PDB file of C-alpha atoms and ligand atoms in Angstrom:
ATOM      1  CA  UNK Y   1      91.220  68.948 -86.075  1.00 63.00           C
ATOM      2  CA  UNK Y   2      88.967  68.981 -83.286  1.00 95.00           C
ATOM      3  CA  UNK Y   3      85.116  68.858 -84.181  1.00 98.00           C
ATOM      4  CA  UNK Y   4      84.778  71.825 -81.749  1.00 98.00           C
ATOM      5  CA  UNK Y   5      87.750  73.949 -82.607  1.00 98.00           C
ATOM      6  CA  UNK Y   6      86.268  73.275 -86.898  1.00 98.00           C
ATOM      7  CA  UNK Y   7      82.702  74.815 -85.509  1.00 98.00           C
ATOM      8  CA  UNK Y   8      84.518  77.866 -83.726  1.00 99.00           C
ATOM      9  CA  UNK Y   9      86.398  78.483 -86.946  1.00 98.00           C
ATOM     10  CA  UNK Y  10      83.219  78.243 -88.896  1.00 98.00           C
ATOM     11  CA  UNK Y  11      81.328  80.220 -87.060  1.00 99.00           C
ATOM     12  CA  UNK Y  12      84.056  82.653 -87.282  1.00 99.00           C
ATOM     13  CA  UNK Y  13      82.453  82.947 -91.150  1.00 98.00           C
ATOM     14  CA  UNK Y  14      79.774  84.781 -89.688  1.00 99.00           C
ATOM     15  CA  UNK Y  15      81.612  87.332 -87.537  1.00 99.00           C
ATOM     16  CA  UNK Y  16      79.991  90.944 -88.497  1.00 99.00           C
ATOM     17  CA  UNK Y  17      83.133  92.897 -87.799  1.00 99.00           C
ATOM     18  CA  UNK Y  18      83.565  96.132 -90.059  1.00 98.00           C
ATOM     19  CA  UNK Y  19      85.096  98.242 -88.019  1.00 98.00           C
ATOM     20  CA  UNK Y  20      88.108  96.322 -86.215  1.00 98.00           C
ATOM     21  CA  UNK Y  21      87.842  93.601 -89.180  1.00 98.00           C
ATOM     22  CA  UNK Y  22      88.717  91.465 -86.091  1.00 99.00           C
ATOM     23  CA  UNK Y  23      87.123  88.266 -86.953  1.00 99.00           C
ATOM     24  CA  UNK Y  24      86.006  85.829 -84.108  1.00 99.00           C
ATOM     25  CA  UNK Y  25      84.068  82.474 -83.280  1.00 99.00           C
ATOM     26  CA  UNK Y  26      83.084  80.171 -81.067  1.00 99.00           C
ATOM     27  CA  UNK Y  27      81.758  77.232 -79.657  1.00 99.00           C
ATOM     28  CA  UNK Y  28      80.318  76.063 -76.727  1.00 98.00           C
ATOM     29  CA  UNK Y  29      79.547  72.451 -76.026  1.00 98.00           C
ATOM     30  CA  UNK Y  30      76.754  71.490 -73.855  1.00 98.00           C
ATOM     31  CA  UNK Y  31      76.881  68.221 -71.409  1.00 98.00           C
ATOM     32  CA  UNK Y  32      74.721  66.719 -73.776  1.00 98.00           C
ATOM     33  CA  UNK Y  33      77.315  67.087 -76.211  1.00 98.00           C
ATOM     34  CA  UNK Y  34      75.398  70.159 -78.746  1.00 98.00           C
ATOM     35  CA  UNK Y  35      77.447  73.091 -80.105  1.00 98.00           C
ATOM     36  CA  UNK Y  36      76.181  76.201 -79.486  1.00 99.00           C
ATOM     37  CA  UNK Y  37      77.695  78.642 -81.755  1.00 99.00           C
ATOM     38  CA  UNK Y  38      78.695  82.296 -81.976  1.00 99.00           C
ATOM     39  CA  UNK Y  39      80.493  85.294 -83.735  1.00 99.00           C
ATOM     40  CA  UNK Y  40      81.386  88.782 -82.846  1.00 99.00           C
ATOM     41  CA  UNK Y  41      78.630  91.825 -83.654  1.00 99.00           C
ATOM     42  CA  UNK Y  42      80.234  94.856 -83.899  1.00 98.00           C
ATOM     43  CA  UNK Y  43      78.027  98.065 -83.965  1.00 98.00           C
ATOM     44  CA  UNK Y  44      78.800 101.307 -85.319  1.00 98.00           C
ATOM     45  CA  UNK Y  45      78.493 102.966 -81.658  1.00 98.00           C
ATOM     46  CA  UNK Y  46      81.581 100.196 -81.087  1.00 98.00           C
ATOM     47  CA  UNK Y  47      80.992  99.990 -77.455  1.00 98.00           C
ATOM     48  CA  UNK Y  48      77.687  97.767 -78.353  1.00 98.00           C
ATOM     49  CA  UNK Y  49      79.563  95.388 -80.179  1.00 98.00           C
ATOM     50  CA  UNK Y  50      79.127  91.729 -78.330  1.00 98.00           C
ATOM     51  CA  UNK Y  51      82.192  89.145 -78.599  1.00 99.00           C
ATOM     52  CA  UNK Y  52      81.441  85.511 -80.215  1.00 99.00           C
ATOM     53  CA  UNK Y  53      82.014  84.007 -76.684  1.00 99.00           C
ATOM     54  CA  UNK Y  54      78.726  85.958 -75.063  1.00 98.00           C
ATOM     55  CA  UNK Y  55      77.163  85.517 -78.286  1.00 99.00           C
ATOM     56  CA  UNK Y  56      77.496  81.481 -77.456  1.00 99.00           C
ATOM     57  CA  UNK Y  57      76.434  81.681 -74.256  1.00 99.00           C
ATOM     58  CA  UNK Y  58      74.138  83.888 -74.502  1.00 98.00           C
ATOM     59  CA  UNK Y  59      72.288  82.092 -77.194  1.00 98.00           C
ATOM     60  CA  UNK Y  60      72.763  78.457 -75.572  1.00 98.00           C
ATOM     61  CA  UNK Y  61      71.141  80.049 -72.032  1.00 98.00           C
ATOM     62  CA  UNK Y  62      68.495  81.457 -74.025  1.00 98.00           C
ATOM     63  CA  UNK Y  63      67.687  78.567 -75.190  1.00 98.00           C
ATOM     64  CA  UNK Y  64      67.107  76.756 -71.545  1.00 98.00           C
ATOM     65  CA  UNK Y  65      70.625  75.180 -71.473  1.00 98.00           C
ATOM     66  CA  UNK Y  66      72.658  75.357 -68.270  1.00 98.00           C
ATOM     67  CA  UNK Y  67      75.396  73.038 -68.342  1.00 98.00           C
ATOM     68  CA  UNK Y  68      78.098  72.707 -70.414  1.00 98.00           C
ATOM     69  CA  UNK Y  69      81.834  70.834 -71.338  1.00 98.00           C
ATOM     70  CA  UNK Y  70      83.944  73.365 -72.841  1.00 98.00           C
ATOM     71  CA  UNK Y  71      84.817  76.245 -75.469  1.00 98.00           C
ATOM     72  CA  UNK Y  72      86.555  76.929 -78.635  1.00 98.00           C
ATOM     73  CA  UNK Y  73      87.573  80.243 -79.515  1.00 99.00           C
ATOM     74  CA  UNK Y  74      88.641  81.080 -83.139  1.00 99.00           C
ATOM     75  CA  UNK Y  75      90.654  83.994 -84.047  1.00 99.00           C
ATOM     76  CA  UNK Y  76      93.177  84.430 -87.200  1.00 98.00           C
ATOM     77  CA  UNK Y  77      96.237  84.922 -84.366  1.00 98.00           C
ATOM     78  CA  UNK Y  78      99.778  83.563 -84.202  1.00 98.00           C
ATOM     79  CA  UNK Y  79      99.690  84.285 -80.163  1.00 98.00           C
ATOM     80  CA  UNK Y  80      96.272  82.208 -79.713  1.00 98.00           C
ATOM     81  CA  UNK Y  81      93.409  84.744 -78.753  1.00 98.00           C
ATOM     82  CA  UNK Y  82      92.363  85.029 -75.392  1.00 98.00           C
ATOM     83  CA  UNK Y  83      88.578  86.239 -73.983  1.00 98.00           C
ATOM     84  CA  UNK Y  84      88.515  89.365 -73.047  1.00 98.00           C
ATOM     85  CA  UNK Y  85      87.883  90.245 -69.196  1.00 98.00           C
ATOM     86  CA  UNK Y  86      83.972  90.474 -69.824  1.00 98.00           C
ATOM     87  CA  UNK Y  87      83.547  87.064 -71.504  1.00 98.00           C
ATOM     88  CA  UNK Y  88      85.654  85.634 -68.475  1.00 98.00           C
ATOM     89  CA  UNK Y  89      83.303  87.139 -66.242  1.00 98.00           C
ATOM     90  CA  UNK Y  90      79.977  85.357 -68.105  1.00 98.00           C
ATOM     91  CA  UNK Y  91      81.873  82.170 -68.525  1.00 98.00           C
ATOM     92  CA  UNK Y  92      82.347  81.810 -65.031  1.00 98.00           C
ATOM     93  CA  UNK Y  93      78.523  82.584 -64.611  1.00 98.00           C
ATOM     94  CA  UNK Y  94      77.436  80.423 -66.783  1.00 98.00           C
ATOM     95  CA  UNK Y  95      79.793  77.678 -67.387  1.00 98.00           C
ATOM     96  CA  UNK Y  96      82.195  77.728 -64.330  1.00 98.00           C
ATOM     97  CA  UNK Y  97      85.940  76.242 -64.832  1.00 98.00           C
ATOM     98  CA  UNK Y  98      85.574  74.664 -68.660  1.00 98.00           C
ATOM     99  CA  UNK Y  99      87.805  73.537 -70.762  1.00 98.00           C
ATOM    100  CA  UNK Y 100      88.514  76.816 -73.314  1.00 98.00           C
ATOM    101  CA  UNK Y 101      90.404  75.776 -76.326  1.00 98.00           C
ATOM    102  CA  UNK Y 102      91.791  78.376 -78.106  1.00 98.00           C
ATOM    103  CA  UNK Y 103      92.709  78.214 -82.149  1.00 98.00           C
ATOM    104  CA  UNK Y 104      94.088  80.027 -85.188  1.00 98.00           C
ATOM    105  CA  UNK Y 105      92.710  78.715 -88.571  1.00 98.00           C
ATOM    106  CA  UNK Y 106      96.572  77.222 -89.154  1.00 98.00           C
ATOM    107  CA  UNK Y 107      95.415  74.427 -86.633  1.00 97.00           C
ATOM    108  CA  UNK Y 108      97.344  75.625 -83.679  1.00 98.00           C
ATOM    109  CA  UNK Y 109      95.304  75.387 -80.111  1.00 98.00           C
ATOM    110  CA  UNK Y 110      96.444  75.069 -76.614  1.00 98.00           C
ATOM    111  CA  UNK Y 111      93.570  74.071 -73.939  1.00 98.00           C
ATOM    112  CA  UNK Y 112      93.377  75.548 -70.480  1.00 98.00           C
ATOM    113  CA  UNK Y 113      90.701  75.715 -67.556  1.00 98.00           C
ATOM    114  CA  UNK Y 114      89.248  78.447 -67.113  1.00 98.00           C
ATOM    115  CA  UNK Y 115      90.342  79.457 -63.786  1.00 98.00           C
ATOM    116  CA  UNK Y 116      93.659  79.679 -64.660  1.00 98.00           C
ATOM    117  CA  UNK Y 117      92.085  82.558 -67.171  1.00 98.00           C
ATOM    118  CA  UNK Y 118      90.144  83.921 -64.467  1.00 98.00           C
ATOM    119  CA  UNK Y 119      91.738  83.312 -60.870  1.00 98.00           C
ATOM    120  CA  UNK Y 120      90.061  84.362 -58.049  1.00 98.00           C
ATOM    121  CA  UNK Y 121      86.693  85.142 -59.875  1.00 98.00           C
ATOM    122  CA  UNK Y 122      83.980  87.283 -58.399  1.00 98.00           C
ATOM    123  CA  UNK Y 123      80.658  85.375 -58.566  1.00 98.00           C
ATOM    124  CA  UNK Y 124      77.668  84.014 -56.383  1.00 98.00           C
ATOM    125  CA  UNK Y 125      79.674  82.723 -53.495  1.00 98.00           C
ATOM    126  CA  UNK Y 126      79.931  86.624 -52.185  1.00 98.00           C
ATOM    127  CA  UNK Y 127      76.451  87.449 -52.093  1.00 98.00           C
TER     128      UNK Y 127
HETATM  129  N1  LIG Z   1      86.454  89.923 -79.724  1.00 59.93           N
HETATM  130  C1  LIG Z   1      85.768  88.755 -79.540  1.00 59.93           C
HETATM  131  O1  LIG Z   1      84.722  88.538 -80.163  1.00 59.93           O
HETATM  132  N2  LIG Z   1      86.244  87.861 -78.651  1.00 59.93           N
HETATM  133  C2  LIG Z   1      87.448  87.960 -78.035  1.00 59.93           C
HETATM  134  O2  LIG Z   1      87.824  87.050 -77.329  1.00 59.93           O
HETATM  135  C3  LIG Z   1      88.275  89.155 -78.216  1.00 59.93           C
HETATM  136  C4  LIG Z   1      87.643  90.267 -78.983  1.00 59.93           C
HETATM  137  C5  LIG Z   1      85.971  90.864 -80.732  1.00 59.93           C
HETATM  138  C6  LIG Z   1      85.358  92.133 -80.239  1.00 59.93           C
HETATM  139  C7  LIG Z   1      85.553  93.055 -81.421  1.00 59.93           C
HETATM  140  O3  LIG Z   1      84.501  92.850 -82.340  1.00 59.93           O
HETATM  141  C8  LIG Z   1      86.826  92.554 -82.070  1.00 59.93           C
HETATM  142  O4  LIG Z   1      87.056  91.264 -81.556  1.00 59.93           O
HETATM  143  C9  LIG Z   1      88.042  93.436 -81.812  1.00 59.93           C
HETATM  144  O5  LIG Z   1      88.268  93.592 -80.454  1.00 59.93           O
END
């Protein structure tokens, strides 16, 4: 399997997710070829709970990184796991049209850009 798609699934380990027991990872390769690495947090309010994709991002920005390659998104799904409509929106901030792989722990993964996630995205260009 794909070094990526293994980190997303391990990350996936990590997911804190007692409440929808929804378990998620990924991971988020950098130009210079590091994996940045996240799970979902849920939170007992629910609607603070962060999904492993802004979790990556998040946590590879905070770090000073700005460019990356692609994505790997983990979820234990026969009908691959998409981001949801908020990641899409800070993956096209911060990553622009990547590669997102998406994969089950079975070793299933299809690979698409991410504007065909995310057509016509609102971003910088409008303001
Ligand atoms: N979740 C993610 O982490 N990423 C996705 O792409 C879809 C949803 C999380 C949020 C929540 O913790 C759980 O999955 C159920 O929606």
């Amino acid at each position: 399997m794909d070094s990526l798609a293994a980190a997303a699934l391990q990350a996936r380990e990590n997911a804190h997710a007692p409440y929808s027991k929804f378990r998620v990872g990924a991971a988020l390769e950098d130009s210079q070829g590091r994996v940045h690495t996240g799970c979902n947090v849920e939170n007992a309010t629910y609607g603070l709970t962060v999904c492993a994709e802004r979790v990556a991002v998040l946590k590879a920005i905070s770090e000073g990184v700005r460019s990356f390659r692609r994505i790997a998104i983990a979820a234990d799904t026969e009908n691959l796991t998409p981001p949801c409509g908020a990641c899409r929106q800070i993956l096209w901030e911060f990553c622009g049209d990547i590669e997102v792989a998406l994969v089950n722990p079975r070793g299933k993964m299809e690979t698409l850009p991410l504007k065909t996630l995310f057509p016509r995205a609102y971003d910088r260009s409008f303001l």
